[in-house]
Short mmCIF file of N, CA and C in Angstrom, two decimals:
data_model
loop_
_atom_site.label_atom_id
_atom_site.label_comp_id
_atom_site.label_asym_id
_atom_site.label_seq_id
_atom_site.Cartn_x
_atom_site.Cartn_y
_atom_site.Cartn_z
N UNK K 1 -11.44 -13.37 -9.71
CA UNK K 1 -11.27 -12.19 -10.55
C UNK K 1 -10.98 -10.96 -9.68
N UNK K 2 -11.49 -10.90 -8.03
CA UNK K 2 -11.56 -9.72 -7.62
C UNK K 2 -9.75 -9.61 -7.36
N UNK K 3 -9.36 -10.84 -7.37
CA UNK K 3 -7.80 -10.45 -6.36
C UNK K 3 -6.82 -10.50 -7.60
N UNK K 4 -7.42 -10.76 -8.94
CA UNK K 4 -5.82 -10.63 -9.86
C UNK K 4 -6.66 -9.84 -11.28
N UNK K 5 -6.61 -8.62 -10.59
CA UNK K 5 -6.79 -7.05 -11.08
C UNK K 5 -6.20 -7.11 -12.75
N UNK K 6 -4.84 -7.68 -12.57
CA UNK K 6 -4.65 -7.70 -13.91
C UNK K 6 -4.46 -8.82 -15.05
N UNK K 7 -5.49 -9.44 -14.11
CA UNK K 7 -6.01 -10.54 -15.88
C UNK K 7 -7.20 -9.87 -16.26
N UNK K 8 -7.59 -10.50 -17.73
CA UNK K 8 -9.00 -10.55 -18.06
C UNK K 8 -9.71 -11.29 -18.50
N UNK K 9 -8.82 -12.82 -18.56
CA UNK K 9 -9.55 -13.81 -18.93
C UNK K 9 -9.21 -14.60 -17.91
N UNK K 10 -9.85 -15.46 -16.89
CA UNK K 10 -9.34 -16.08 -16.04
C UNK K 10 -9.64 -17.73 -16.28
N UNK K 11 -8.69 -18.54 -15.60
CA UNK K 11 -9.29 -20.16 -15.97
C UNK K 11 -8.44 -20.73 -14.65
N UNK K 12 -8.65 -21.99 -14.48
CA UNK K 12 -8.17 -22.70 -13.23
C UNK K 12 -7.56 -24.10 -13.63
N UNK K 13 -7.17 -24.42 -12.66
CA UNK K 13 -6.42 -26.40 -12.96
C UNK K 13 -7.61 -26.79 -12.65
N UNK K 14 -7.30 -27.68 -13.23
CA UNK K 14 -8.66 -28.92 -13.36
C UNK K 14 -8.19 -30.69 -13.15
N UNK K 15 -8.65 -30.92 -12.36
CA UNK K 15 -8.10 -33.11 -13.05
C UNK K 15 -9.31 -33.50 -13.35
N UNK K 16 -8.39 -34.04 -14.46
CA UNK K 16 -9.46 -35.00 -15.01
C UNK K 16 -9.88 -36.77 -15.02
N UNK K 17 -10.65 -37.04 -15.28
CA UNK K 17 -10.69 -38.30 -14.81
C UNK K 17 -12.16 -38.93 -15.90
N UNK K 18 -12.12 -40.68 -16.01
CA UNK K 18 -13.37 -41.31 -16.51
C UNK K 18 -13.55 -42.15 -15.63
N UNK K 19 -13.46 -42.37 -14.47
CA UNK K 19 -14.39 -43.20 -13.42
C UNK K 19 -14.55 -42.18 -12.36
N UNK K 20 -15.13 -42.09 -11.24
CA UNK K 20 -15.67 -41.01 -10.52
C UNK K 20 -14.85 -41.15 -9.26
N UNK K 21 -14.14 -40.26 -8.98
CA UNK K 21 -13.27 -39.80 -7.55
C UNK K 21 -12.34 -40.74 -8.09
N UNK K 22 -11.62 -40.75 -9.29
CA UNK K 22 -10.27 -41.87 -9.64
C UNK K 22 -9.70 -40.94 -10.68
N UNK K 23 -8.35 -39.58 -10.01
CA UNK K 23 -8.11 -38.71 -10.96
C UNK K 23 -7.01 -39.84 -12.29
N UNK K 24 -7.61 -39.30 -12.87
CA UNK K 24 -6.63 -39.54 -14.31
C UNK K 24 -5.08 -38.98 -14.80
N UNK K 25 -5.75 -37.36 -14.47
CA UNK K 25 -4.43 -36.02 -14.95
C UNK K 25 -5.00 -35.03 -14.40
N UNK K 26 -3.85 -34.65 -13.64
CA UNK K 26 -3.62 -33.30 -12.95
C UNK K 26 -3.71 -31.89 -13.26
N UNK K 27 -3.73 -31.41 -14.46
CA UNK K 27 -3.84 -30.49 -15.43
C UNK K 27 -3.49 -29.13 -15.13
N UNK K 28 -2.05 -29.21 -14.78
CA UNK K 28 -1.86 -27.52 -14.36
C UNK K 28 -1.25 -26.69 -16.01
N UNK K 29 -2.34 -25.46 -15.70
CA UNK K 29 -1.80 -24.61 -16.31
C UNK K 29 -1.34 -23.27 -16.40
N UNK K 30 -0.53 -22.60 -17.38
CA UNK K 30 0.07 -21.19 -16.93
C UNK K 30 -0.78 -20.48 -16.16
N UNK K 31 0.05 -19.83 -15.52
CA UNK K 31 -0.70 -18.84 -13.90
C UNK K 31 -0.68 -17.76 -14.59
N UNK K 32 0.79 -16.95 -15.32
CA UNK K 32 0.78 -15.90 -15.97
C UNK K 32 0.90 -15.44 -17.23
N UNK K 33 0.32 -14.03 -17.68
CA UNK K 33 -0.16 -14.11 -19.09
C UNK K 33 1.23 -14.51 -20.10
N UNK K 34 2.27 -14.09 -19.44
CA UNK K 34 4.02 -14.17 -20.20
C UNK K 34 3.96 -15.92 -20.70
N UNK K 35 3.44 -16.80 -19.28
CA UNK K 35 3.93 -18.30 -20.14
C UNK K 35 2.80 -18.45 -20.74
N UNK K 36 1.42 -17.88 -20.20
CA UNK K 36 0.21 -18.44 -21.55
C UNK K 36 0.87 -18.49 -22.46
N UNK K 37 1.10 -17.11 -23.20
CA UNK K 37 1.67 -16.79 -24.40
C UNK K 37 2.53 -17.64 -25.17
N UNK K 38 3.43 -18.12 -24.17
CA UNK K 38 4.71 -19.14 -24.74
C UNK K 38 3.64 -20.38 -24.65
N UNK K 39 3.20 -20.87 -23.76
CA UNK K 39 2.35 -22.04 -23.59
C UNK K 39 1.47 -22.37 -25.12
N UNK K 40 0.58 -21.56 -25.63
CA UNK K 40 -0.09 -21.70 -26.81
C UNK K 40 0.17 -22.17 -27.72
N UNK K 41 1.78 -21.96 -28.18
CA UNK K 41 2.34 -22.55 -28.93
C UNK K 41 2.24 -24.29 -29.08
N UNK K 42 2.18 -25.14 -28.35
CA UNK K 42 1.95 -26.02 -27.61
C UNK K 42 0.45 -27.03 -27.26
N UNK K 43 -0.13 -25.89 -26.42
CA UNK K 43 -1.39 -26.16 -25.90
C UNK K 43 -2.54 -25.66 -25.92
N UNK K 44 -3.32 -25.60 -26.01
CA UNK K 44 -4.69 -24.51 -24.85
C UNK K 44 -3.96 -23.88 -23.82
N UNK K 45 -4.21 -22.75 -23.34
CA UNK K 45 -3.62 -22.65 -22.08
C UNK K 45 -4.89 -22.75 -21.18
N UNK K 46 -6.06 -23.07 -21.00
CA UNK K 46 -7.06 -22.86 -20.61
C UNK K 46 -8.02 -23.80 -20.35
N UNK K 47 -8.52 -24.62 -19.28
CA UNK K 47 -9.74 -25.26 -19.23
C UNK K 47 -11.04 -24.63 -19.43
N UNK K 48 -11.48 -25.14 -20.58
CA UNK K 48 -12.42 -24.17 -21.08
C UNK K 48 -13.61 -24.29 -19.98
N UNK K 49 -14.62 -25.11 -19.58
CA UNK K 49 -15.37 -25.15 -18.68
C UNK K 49 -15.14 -24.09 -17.39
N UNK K 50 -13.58 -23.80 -16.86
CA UNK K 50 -13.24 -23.17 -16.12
C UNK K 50 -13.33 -21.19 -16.17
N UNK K 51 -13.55 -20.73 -17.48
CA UNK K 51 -12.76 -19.90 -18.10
C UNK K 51 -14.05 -18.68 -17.54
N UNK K 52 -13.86 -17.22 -17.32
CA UNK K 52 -14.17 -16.48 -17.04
C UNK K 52 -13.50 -14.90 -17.80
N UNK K 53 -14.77 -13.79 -18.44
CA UNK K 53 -13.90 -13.00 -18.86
C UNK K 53 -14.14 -11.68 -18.07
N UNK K 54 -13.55 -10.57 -18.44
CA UNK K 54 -13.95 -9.42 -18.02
C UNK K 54 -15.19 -9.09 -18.69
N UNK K 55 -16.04 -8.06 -18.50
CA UNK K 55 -17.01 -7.53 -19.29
C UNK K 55 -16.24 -7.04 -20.41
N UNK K 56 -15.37 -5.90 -19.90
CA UNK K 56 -14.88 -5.52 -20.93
C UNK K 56 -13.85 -5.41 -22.64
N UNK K 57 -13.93 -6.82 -22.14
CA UNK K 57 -13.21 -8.43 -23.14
C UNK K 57 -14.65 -8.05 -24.04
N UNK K 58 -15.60 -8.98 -23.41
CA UNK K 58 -16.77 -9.03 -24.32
C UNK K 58 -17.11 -7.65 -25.35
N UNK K 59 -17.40 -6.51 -24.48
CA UNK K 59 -17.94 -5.33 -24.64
C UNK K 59 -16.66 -4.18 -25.93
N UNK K 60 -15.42 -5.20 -25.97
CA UNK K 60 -14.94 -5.06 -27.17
C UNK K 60 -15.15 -5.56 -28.81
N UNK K 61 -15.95 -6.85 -28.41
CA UNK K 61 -16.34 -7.73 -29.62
C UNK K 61 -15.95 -8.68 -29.69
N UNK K 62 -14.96 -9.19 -28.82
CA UNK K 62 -14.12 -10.76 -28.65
C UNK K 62 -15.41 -11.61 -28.87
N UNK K 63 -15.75 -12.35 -29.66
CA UNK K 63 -16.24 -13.55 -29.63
C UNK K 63 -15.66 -14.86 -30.42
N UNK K 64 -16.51 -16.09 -30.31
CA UNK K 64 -15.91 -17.12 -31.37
C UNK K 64 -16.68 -16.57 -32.31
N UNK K 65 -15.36 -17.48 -33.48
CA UNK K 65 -15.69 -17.63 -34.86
C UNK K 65 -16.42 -18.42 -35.25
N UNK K 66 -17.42 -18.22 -35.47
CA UNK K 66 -18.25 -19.27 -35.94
C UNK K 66 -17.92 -19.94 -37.37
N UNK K 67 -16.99 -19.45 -37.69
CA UNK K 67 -16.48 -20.56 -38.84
C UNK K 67 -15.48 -21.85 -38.63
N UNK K 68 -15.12 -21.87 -37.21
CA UNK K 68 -14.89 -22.72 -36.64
C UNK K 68 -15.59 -23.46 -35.71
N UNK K 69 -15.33 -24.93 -36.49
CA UNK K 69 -16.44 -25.56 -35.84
C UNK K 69 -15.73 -26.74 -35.28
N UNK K 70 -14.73 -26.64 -34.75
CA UNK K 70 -13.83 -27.39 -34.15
C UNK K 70 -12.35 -26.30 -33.46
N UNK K 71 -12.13 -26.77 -32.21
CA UNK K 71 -10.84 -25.35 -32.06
C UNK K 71 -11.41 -23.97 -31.82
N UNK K 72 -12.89 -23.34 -31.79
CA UNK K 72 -12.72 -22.51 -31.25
C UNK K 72 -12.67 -21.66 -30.25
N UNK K 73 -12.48 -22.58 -29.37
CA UNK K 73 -11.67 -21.74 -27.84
C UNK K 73 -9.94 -21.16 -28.39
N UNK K 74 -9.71 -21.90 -28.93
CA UNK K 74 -7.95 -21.92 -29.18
C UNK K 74 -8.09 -20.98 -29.87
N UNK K 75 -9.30 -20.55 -31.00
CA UNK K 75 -8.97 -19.98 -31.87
C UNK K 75 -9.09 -18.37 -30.98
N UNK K 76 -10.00 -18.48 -30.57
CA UNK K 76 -10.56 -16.98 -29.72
C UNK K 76 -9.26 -16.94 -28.49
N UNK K 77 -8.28 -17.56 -28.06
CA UNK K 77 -7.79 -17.65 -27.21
C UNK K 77 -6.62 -16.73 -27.76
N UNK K 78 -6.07 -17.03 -28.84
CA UNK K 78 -4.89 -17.19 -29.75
C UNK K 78 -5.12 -15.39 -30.15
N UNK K 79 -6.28 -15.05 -30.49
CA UNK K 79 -6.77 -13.86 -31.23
C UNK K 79 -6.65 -12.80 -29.93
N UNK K 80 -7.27 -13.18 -28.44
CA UNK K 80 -7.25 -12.19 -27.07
C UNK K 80 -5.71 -12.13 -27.29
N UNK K 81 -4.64 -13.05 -27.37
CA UNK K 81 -3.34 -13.01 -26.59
C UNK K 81 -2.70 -11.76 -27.72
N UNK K 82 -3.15 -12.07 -28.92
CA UNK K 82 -2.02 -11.38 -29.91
C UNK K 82 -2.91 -9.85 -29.62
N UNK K 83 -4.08 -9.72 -29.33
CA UNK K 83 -4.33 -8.56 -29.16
C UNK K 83 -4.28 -7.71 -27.98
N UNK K 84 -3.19 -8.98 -27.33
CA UNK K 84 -3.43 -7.88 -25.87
C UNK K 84 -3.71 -8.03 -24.28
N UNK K 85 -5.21 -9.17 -24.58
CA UNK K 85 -5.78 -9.08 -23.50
C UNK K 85 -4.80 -10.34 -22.82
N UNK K 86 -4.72 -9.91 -21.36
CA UNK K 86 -3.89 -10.81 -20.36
C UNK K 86 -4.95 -11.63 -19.93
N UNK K 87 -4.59 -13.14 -20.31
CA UNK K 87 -5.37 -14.75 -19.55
C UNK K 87 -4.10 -15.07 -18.80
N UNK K 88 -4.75 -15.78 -17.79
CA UNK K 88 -4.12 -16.28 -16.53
C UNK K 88 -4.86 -17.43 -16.26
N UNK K 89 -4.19 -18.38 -15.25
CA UNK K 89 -5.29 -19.45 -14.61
C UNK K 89 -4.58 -19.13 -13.09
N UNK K 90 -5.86 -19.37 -12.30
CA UNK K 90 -6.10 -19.69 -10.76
C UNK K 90 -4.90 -20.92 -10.56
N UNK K 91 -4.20 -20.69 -9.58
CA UNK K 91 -2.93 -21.97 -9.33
C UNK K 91 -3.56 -23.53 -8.33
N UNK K 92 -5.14 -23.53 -8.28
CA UNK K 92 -5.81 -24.43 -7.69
C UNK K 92 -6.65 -25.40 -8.93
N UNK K 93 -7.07 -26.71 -7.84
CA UNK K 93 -8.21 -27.52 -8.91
C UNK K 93 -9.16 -27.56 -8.48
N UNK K 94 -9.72 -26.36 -9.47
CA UNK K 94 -11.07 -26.19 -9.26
C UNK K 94 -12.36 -26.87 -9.66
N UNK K 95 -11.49 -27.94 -10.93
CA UNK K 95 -12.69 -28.27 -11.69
C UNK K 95 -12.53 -29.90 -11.54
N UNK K 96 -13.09 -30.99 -11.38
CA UNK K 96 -13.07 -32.53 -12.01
C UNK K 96 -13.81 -32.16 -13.53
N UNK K 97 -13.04 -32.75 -14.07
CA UNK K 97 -13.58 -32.77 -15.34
C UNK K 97 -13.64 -34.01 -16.39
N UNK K 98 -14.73 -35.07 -16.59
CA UNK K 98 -14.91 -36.26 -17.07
C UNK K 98 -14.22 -36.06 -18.00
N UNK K 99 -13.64 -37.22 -18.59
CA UNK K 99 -13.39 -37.70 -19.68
C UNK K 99 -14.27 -38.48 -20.77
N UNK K 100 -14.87 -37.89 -21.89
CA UNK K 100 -15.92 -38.75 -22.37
C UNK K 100 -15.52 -39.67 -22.98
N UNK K 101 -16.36 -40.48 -23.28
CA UNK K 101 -16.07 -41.97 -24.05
C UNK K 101 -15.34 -41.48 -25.72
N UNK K 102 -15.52 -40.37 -26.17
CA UNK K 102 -15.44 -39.98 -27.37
C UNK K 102 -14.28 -39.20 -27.59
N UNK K 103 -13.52 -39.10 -26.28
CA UNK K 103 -12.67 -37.63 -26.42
C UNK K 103 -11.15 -37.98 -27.29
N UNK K 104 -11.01 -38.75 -27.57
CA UNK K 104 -10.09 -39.13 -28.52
C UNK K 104 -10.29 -39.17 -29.65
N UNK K 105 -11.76 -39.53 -30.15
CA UNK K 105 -12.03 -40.18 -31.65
C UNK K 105 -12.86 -38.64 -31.77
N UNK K 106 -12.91 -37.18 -31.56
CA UNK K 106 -13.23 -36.11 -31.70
C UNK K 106 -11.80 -35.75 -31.81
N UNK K 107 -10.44 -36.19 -31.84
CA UNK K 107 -9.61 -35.52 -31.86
C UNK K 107 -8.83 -36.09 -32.73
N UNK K 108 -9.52 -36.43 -34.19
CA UNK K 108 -8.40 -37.46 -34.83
C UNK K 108 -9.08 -37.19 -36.27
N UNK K 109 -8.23 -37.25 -36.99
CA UNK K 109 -8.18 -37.11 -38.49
C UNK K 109 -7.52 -36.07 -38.67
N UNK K 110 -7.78 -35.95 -40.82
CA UNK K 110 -6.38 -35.18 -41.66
C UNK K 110 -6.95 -33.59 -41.31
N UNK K 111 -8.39 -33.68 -41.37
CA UNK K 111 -9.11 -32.35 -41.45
C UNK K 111 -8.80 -31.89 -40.36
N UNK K 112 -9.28 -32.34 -38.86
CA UNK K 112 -8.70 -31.54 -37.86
C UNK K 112 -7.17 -31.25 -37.64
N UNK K 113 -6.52 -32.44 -37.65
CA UNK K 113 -4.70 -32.20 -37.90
C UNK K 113 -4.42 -30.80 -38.27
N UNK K 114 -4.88 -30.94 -39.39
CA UNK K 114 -4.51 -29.98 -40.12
C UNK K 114 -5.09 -28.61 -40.04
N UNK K 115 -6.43 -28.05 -39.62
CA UNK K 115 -6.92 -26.83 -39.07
C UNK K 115 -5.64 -26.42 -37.77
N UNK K 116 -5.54 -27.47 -36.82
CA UNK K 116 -5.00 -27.19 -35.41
C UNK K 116 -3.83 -26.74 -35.70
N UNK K 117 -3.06 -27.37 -36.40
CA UNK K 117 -1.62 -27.14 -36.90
C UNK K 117 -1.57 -25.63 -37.47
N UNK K 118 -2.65 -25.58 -38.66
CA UNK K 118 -2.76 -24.00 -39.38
C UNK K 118 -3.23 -22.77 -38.05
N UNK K 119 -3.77 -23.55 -36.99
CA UNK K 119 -4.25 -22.57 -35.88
C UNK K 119 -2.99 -21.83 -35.11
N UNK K 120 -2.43 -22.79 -34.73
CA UNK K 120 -0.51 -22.90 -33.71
C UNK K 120 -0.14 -22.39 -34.81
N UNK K 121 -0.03 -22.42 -36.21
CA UNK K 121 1.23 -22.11 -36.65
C UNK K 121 0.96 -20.43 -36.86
N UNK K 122 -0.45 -20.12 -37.26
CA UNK K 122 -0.76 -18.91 -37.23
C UNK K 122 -0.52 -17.78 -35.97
N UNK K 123 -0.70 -18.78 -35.08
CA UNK K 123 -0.65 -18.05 -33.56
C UNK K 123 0.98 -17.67 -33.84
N UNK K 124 1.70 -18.27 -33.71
CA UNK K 124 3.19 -18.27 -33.45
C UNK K 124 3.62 -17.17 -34.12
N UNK K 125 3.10 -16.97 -35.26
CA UNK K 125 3.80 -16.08 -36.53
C UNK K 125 3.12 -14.36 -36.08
N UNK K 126 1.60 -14.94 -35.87
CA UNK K 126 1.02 -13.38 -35.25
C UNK K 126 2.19 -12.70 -33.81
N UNK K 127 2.35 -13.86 -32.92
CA UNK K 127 2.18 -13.56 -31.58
C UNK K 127 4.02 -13.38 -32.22
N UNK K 128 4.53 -13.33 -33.07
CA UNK K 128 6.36 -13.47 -32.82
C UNK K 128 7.12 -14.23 -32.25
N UNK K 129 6.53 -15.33 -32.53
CA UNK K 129 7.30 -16.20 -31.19
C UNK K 129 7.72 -17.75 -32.57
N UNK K 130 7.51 -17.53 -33.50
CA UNK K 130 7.60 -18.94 -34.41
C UNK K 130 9.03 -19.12 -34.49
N UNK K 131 9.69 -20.18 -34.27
CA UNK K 131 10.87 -20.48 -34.50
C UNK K 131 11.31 -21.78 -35.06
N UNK K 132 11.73 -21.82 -35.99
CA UNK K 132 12.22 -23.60 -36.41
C UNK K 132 12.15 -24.66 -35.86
N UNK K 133 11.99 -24.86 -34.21
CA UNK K 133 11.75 -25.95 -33.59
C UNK K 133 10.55 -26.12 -33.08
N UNK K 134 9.55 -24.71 -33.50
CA UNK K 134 7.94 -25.07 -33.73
C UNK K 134 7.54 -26.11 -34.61
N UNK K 135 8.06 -25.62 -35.94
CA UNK K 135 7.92 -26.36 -36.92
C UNK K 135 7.61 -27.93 -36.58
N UNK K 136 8.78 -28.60 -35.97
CA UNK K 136 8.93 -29.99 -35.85
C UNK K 136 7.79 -30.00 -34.79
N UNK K 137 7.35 -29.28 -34.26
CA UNK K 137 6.71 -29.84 -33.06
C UNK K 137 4.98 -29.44 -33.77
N UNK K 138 4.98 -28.98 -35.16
CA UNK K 138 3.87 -28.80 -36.00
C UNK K 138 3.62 -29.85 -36.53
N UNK K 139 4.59 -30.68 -36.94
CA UNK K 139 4.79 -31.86 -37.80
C UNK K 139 4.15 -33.08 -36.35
N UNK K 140 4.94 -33.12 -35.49
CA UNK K 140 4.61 -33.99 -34.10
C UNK K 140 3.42 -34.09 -33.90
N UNK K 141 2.41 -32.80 -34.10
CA UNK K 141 0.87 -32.93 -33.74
C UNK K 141 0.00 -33.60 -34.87
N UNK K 142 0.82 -33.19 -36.21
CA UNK K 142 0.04 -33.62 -37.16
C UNK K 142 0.09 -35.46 -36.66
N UNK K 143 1.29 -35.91 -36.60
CA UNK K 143 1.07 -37.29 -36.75
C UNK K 143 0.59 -37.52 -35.56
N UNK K 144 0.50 -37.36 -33.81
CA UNK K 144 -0.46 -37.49 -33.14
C UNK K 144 -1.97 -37.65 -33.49
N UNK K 145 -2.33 -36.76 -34.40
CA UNK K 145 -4.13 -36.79 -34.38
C UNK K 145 -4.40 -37.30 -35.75
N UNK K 146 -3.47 -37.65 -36.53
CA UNK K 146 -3.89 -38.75 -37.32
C UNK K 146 -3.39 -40.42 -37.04
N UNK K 147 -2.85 -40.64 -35.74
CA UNK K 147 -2.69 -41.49 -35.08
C UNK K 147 -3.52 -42.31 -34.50
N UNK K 148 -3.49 -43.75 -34.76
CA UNK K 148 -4.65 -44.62 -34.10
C UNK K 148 -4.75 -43.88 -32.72
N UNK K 149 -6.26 -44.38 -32.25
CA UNK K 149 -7.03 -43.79 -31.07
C UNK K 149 -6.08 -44.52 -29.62
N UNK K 150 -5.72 -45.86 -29.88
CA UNK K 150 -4.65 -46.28 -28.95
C UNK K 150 -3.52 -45.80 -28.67
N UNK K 151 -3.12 -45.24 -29.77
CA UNK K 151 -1.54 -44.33 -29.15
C UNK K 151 -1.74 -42.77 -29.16
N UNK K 152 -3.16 -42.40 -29.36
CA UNK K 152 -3.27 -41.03 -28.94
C UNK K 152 -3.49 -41.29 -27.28
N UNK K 153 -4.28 -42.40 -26.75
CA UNK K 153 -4.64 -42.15 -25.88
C UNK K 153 -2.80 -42.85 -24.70
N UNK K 154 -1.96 -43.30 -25.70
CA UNK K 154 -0.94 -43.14 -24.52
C UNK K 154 0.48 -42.15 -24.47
N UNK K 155 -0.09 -40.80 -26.11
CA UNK K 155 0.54 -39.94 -25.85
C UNK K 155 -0.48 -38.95 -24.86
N UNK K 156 -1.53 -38.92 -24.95
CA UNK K 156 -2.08 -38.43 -23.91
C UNK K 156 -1.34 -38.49 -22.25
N UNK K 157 -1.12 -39.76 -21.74
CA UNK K 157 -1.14 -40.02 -20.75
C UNK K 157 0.12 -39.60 -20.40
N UNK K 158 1.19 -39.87 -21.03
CA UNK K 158 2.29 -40.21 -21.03
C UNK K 158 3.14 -38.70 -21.75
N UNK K 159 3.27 -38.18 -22.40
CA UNK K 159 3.81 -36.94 -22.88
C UNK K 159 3.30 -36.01 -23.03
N UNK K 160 2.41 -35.38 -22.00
CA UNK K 160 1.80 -34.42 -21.39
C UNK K 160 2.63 -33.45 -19.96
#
C-alpha cells in the first residue's frame, strides 16, 4: 500500500491448488484500476483473502450488503468501482490458496446463476461499459453454473 499511493483497494495473484505444494492455477489479476473495471465484467478482479483497503474506503461507509448472502465481495467490489474508488492488485503470488472439496458445488444452481448474472449485468450498465456481446457472455455464465459439477470443473481449468 505504501508504494502505489494511488490505489485504495489493494489485492495480489494468488495460485491455487488442492494437494499441497502442487499449483493448480496461476491466478493473475488486473494490476490497474482501468482493466479492473473492464475485468469485472467477466470476473472478480480480486482475491478476496488477499484484499486490503484504505481507511478511508471504510470511513466512507463501503461495506457488504448483507442482503447478499452469496457474491458479496463482487457485489461491494462492483459498487467501490462505479463509485470511484481505484482497486488494483500487487503483480506477485502472494497467496497459495486451497481449493476446497466444495468449491464447485457452492457455485452451481438457478438461484445463484441467476443473482451473479443480475450482479455483472448491473455492474456493466452502472459502470457504462454494457455492450451486446456482454449479453452472450451473460447467457455463457448462466449455463456454466447450472452445469454439472464435472464440466464446471473443466471450464474452470481450461477457459480461464
Amino acid at each position: 500500500m505504501l508504494t502505489r499511493a494511488d490505489i485504495d483497494v489493494l489485492g495480489t495473484w494468488c495460485i491455487e491448488f488442492t494437494e499441497p505444494d502442487i499449483p493448480t492455477f496461476h491466478k493473475q489479476l488486473p494490476v490497474d484500476p482501468e482493466a479492473v473495471r473492464d475485468f469485472m465484467i467477466y470476473r472478480s478482479p480480486l482475491a478476496h483473502p488477499t484484499v486490503m483497503f484504505r481507511r478511508h474506503v471504510l470511513d466512507a461507509g463501503h461495506r457488504y450488503n448483507p442482503s447478499y448472502l452469496q457474491m458479496q465481495d463482487y457485489e461491494l467490489w462492483a459498487r467501490l468501482v462505479v463509485a470511484g474508488v481505484r482497486i488494483g492488485n500487487v503483480p506477485e503470488y502472494l497467496l497459495w490458496f486451497r481449493m476446497a472439496e466444495n468449491f464447485f458445488f457452492r457455485r452451481t444452481g438457478w438461484q445463484r446463476a441467476w443473482r451473479e448474472a443480475h450482479l455483472r449485468y448491473r455492474y456493466a450498465k452502472q459502470a457504462h461499459l454494457l455492450r451486446p456481446l456482454h449479453l452472450l457472455g451473460l447467457f455463457t455464465l448462466l449455463l456454466v453454473r447450472i452445469a454439472p459439477v464435472w464440466l464446471k470443473r473443466f471450464a474452470y481449468r481450461k477457459l480461464r
